[in-house]
mmCIF file of N, CA and C in Angstrom:
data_model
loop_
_atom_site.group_PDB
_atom_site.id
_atom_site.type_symbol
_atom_site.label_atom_id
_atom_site.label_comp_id
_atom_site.label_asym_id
_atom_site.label_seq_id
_atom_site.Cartn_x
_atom_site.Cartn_y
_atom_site.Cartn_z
ATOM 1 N N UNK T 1 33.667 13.434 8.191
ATOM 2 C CA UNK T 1 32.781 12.586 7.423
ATOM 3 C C UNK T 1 33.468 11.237 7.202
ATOM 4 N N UNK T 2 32.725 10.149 7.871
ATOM 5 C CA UNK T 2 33.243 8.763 7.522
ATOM 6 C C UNK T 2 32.776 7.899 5.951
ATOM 7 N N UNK T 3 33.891 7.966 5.124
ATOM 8 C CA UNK T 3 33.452 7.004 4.354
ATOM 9 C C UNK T 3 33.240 5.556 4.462
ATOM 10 N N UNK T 4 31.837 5.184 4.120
ATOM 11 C CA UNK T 4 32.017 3.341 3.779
ATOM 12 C C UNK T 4 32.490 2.618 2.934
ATOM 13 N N UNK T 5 34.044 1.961 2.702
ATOM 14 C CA UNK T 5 34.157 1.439 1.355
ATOM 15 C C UNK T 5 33.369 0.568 2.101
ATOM 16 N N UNK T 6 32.625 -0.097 0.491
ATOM 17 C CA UNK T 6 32.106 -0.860 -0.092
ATOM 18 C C UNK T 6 32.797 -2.376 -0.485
ATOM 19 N N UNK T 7 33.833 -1.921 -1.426
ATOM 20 C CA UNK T 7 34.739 -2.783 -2.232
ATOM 21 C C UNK T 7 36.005 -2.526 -2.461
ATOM 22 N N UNK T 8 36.869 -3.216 -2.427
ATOM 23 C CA UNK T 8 38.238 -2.989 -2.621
ATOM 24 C C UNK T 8 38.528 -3.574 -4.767
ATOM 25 N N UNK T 9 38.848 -3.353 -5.567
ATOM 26 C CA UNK T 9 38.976 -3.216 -6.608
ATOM 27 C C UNK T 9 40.723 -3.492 -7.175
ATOM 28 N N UNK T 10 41.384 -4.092 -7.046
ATOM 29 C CA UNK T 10 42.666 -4.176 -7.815
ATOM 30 C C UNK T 10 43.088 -4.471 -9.250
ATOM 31 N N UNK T 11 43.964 -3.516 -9.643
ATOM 32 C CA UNK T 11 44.111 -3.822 -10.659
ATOM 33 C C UNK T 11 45.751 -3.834 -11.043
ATOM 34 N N UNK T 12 46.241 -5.122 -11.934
ATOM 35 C CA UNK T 12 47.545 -5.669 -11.681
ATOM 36 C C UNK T 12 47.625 -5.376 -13.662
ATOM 37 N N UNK T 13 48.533 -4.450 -13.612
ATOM 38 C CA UNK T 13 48.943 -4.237 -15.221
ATOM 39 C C UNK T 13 49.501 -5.340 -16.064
ATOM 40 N N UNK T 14 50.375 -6.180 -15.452
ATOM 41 C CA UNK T 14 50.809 -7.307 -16.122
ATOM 42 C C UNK T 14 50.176 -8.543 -16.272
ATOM 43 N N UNK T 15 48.482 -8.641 -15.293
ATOM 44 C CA UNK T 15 48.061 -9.508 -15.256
ATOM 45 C C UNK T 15 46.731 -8.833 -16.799
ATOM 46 N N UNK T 16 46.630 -7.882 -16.862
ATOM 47 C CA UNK T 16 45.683 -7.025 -18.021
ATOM 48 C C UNK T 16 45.961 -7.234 -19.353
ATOM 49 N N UNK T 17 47.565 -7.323 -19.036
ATOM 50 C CA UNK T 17 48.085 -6.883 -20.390
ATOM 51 C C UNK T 17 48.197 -8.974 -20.715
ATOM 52 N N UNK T 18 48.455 -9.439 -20.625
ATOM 53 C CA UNK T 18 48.564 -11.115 -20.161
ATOM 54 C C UNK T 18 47.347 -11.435 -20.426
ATOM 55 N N UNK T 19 46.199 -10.844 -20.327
ATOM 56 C CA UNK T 19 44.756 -11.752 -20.180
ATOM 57 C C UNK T 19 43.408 -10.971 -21.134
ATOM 58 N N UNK T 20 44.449 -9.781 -21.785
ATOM 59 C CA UNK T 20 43.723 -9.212 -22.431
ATOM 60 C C UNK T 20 42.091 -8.438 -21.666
ATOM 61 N N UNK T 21 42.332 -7.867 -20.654
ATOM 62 C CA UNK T 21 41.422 -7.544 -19.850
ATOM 63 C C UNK T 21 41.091 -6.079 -20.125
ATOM 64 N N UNK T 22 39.907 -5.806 -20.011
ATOM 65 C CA UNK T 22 39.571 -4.334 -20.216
ATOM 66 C C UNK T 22 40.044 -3.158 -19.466
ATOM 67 N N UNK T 23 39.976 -2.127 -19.772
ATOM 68 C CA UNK T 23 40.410 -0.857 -19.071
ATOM 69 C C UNK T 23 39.755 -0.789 -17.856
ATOM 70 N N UNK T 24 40.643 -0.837 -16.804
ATOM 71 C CA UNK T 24 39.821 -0.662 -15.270
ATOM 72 C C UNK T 24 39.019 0.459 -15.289
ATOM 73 N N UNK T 25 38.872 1.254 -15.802
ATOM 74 C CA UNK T 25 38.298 2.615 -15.698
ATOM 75 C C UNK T 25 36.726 1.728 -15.687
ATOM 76 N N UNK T 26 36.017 1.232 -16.764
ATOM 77 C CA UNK T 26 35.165 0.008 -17.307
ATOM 78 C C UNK T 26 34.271 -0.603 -15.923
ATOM 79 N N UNK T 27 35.528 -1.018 -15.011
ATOM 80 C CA UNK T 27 34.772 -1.585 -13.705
ATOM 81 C C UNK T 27 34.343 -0.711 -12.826
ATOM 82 N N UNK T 28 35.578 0.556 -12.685
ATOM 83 C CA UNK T 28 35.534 1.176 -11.918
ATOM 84 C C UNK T 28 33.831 1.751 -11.564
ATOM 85 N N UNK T 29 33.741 2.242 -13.282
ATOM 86 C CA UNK T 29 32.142 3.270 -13.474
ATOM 87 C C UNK T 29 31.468 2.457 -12.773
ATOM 88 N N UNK T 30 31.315 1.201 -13.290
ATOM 89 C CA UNK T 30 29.958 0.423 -13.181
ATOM 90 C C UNK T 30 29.938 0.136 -11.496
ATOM 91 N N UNK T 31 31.403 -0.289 -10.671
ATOM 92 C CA UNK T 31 30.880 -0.032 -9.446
ATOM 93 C C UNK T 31 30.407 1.108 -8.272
ATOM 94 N N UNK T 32 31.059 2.397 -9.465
ATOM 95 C CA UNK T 32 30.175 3.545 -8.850
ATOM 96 C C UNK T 32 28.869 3.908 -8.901
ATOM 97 N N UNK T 33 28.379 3.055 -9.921
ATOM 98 C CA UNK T 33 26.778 3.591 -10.082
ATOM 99 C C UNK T 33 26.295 2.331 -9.051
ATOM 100 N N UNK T 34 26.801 1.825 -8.134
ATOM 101 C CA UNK T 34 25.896 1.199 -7.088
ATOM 102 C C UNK T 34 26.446 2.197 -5.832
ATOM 103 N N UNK T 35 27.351 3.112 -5.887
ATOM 104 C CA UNK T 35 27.176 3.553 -4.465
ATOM 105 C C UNK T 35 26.207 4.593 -4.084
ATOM 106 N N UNK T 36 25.775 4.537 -2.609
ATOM 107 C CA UNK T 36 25.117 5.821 -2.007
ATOM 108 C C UNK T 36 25.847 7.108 -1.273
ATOM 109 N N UNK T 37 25.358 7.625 -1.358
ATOM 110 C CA UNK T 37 25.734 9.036 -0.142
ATOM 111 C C UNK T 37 26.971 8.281 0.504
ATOM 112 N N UNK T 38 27.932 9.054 0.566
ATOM 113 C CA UNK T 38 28.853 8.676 2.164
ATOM 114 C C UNK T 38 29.751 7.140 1.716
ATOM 115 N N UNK T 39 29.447 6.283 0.837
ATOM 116 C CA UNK T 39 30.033 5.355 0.406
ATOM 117 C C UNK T 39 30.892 5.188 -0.694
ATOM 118 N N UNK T 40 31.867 4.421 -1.172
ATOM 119 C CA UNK T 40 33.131 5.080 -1.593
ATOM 120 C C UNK T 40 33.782 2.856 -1.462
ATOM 121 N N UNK T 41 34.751 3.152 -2.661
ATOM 122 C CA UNK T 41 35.467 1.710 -3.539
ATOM 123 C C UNK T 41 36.472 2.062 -3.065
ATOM 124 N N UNK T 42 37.514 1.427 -3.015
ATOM 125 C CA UNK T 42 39.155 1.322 -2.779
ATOM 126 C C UNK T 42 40.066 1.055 -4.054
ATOM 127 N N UNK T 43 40.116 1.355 -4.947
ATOM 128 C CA UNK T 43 41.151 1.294 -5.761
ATOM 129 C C UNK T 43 42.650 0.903 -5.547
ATOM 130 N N UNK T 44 43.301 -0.199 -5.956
ATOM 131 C CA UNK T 44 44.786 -0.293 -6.130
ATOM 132 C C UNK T 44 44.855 -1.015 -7.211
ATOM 133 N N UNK T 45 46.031 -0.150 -7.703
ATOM 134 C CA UNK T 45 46.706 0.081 -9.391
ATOM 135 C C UNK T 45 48.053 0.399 -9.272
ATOM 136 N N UNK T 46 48.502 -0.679 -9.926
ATOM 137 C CA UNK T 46 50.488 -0.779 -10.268
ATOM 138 C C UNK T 46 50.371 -0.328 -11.680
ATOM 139 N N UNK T 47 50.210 0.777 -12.509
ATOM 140 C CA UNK T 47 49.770 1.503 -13.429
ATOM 141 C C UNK T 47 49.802 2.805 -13.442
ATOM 142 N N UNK T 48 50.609 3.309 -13.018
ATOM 143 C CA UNK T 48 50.806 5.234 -12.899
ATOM 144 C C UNK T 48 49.665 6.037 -14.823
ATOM 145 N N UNK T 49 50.124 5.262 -15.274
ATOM 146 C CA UNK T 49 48.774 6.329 -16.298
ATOM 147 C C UNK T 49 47.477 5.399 -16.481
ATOM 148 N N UNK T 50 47.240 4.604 -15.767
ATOM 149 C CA UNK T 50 45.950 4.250 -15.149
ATOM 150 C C UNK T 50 45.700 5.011 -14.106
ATOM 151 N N UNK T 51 46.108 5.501 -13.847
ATOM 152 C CA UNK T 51 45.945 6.479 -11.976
ATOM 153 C C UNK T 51 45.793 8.175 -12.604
ATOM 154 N N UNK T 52 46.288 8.089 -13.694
ATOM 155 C CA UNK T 52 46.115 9.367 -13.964
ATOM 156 C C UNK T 52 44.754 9.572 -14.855
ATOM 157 N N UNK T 53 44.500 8.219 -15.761
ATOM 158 C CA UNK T 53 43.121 8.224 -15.992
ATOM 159 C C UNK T 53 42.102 8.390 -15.315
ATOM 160 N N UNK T 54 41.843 7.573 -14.250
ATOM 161 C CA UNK T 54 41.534 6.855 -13.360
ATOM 162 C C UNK T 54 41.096 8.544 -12.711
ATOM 163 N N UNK T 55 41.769 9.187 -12.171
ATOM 164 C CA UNK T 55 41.682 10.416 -11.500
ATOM 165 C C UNK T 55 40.962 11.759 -12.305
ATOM 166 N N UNK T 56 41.310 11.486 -13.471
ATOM 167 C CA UNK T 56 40.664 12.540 -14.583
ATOM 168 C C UNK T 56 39.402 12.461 -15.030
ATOM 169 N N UNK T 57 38.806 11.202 -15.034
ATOM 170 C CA UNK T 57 37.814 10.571 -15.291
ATOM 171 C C UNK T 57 36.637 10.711 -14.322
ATOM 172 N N UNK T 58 37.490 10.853 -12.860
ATOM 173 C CA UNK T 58 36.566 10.734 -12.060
ATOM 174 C C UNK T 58 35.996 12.233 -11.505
ATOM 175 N N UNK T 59 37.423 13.210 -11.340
ATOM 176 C CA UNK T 59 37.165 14.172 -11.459
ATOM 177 C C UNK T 59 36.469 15.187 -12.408
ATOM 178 N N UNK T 60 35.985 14.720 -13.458
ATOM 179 C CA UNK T 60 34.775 15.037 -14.469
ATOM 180 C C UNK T 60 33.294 14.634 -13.999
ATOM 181 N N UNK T 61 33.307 13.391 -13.097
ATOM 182 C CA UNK T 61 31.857 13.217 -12.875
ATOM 183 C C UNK T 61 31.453 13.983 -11.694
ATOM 184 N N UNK T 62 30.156 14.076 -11.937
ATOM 185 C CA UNK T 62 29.508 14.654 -11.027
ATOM 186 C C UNK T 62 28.951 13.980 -9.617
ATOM 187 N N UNK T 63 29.058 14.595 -8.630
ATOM 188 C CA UNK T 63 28.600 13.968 -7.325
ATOM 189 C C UNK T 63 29.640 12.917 -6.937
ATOM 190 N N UNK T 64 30.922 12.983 -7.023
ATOM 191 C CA UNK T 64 32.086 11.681 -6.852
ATOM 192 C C UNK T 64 33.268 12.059 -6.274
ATOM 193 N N UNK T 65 33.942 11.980 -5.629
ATOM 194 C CA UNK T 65 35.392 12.440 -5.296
ATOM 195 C C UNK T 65 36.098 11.897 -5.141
ATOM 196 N N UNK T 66 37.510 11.889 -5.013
ATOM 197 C CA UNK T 66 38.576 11.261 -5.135
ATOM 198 C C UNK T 66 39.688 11.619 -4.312
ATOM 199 N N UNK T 67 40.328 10.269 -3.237
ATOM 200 C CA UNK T 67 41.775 10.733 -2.666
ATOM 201 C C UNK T 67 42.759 9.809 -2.869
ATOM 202 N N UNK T 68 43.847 10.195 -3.219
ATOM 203 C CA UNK T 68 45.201 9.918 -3.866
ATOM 204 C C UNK T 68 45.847 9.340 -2.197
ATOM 205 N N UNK T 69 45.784 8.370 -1.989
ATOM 206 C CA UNK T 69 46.281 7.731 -0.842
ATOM 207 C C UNK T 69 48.289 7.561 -1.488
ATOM 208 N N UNK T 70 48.453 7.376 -2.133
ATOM 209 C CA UNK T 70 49.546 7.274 -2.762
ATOM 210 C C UNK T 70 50.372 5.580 -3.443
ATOM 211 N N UNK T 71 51.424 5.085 -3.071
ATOM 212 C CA UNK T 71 51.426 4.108 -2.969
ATOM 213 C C UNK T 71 51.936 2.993 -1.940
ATOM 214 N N UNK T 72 51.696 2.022 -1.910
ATOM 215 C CA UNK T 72 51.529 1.142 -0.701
ATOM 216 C C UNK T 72 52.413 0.425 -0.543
ATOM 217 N N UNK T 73 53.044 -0.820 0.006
ATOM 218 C CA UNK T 73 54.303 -1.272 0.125
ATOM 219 C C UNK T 73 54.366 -2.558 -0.914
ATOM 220 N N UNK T 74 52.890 -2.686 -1.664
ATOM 221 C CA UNK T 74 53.243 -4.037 -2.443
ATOM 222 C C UNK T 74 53.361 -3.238 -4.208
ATOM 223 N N UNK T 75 53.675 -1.526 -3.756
ATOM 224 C CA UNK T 75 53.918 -0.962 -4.927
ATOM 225 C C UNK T 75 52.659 -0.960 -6.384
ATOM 226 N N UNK T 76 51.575 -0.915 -5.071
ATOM 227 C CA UNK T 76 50.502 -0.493 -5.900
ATOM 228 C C UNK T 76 49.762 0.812 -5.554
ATOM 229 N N UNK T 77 48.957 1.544 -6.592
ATOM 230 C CA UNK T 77 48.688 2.860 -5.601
ATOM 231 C C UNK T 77 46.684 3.095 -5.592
ATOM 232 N N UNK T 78 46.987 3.765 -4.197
ATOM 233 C CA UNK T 78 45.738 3.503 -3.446
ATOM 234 C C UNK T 78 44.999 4.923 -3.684
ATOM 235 N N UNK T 79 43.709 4.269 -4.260
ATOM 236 C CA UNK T 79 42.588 5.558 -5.011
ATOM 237 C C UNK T 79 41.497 5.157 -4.010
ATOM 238 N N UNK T 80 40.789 6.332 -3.045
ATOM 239 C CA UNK T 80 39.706 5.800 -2.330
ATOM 240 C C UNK T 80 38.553 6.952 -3.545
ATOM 241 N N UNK T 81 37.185 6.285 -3.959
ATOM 242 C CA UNK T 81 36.581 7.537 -4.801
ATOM 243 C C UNK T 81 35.226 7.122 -4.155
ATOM 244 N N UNK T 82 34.897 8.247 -3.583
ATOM 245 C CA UNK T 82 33.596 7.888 -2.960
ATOM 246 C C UNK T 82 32.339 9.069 -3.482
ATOM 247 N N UNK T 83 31.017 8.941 -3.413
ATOM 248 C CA UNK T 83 30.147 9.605 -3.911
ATOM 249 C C UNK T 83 29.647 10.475 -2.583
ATOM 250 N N UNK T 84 29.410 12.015 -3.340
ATOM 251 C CA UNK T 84 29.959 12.474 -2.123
ATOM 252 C C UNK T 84 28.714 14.164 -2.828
ATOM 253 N N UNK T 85 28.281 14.820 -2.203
ATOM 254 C CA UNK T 85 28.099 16.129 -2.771
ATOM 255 C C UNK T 85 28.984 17.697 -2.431
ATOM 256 N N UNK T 86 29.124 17.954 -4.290
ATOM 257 C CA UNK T 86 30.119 19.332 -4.299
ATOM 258 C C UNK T 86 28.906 20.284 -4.205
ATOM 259 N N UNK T 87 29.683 21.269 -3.644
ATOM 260 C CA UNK T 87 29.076 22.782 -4.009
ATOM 261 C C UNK T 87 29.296 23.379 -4.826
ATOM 262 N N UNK T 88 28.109 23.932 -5.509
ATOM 263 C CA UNK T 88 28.058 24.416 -7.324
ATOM 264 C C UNK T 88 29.089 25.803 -6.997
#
């Protein structure tokens, strides 16, 4: 099964904490309620308990999934979460 990202999404902790910016979790939702079937965001986060939110959060919703790509060489880590159907 090929996913389509959509959007790539970054999020830089020191630039959050600096600018007073909301909890990525916040963007994250709102750009999941535009995806379809088979389509799926890119997440990167220099934030290890943003990633653990981030993963808990998502793994509670329904119809959504999530893969832990890990982290990348500019030491940010890569969340692909695409909308997807589970079996009950």
């Amino acid at each position: 099964m090929a996913i389509n990202i959509t959007k790539t999404v970054k999020f830089d902790r020191n630039e959050s904490c600096e600018t007073g910016l909301r909890h990525p979790i916040y963007t994250i939702i709102d750009e999941l309620k535009k995806l379809n079937h088979n389509e799926g965001i890119r997440v990167l986060v220099n934030d290890y308990d943003w990633v653990l939110v981030i993963k808990n959060t998502v793994n509670l919703m329904k119809n959504f999934c999530i893969t832990d790509n890990g982290s990348n060489t500019e030491l940010f880590h890569e969340l692909i979460i695409y909308k997807c159907v589970l079996n009950p």
